[in-house]
XYZ file of N, CA and C in Angstrom:
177
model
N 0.847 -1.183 0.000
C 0.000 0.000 0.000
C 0.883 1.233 0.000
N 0.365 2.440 -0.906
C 1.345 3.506 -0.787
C 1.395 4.015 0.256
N 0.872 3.854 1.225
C 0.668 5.128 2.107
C 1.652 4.392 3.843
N 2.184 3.154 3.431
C 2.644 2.818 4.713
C 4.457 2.884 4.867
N 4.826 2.541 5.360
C 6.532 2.293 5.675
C 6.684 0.931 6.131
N 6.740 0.728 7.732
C 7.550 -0.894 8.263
C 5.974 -1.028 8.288
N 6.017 -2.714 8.502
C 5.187 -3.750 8.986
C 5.273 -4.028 10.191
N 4.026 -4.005 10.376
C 3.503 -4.554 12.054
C 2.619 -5.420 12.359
N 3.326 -6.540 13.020
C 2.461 -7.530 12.952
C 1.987 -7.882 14.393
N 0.631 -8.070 14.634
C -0.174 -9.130 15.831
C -0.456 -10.096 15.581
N -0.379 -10.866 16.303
C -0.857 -12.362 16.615
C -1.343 -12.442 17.841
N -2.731 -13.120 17.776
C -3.413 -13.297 18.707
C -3.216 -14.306 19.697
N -4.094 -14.766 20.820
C -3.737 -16.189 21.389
C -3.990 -17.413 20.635
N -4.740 -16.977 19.794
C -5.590 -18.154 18.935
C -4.525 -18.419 17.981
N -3.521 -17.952 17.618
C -1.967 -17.880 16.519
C -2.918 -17.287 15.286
N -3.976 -16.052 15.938
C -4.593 -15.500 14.500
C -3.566 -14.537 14.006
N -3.174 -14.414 13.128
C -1.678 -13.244 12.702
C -2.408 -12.041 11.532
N -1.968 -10.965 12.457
C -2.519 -9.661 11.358
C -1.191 -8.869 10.981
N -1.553 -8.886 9.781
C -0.173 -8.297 9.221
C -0.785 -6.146 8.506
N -0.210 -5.269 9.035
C -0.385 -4.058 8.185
C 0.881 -2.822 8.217
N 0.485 -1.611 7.667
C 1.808 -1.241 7.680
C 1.421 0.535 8.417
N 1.913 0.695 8.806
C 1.690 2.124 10.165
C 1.707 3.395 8.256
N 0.752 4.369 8.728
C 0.481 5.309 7.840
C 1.259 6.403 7.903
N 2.103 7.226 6.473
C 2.352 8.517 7.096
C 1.207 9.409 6.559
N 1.247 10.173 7.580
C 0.328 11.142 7.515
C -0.065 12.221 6.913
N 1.001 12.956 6.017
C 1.045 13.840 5.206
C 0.756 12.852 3.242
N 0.998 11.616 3.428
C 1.127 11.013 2.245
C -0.541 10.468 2.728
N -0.994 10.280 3.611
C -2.233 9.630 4.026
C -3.458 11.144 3.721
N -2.680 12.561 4.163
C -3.697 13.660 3.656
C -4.166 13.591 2.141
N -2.485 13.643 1.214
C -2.898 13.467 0.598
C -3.409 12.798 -0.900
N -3.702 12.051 -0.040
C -4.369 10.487 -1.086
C -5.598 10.952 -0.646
N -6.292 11.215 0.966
C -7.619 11.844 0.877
C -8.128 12.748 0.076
N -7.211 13.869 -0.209
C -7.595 14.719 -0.974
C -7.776 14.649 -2.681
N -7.173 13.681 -2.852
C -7.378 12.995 -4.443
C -8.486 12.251 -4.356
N -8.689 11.469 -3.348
C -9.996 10.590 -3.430
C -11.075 11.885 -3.255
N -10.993 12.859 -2.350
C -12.257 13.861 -2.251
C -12.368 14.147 -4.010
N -11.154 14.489 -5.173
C -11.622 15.468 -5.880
C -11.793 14.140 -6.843
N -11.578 13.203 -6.859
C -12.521 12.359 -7.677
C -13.671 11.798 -7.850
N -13.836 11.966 -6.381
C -15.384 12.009 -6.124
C -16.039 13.310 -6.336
N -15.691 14.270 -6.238
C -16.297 15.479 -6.625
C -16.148 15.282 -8.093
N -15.696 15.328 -9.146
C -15.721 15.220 -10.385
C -16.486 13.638 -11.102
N -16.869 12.967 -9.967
C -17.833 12.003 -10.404
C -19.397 12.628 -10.064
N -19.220 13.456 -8.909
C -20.589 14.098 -8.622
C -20.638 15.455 -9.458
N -20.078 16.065 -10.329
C -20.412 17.076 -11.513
C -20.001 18.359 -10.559
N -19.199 18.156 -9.188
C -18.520 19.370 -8.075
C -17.100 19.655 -8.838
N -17.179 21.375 -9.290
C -16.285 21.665 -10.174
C -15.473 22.461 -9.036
N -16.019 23.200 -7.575
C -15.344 23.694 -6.471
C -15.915 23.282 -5.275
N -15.667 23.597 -4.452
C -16.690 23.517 -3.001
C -17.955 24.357 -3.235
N -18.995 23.657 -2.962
C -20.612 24.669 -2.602
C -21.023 24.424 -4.526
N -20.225 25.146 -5.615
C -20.846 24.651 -6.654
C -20.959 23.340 -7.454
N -21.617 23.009 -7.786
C -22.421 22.339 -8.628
C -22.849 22.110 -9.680
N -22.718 21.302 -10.729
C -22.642 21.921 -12.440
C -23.696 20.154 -12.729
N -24.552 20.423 -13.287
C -25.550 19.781 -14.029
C -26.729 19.519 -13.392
N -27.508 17.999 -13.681
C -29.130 18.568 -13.077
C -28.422 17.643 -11.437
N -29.634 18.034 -10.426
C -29.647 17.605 -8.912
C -29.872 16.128 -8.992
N -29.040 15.144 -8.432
C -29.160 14.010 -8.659
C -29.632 13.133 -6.995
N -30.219 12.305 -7.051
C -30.392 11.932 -5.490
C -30.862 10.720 -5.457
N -29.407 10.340 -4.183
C -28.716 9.110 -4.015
C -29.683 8.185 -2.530
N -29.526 7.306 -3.142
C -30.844 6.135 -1.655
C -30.142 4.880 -1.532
């Protein structure tokens, strides 16, 4: 995953083993912020507050 460095692993009592990798945080902002503006450009959001085509609504 891009967003990690070392591996850290738990193992439980059960010998269940979880393996993941600790996040940095400035590389973790911004990947959020790419995921926000791709989702805004899938929802027709060309800035914050505007809105460009007809009102669509999601259930």
């Amino acid at each position: 995953m891009q967003l990690g460095k070392s591996v850290r692993v738990l193992v439980d009592q059960n010998g269940e083993r979880v393996e993941f990798t600790a996040a940095n945080h400035n590389r973790l902002a911004t990947y959020i912020q790419q995921l926000r503006g791709q989702l805004a450009a899938e929802c027709g959001v060309t800035a914050p507050g505007v809105v460009v085509g007809p009102l669509r609504f999601l259930f």
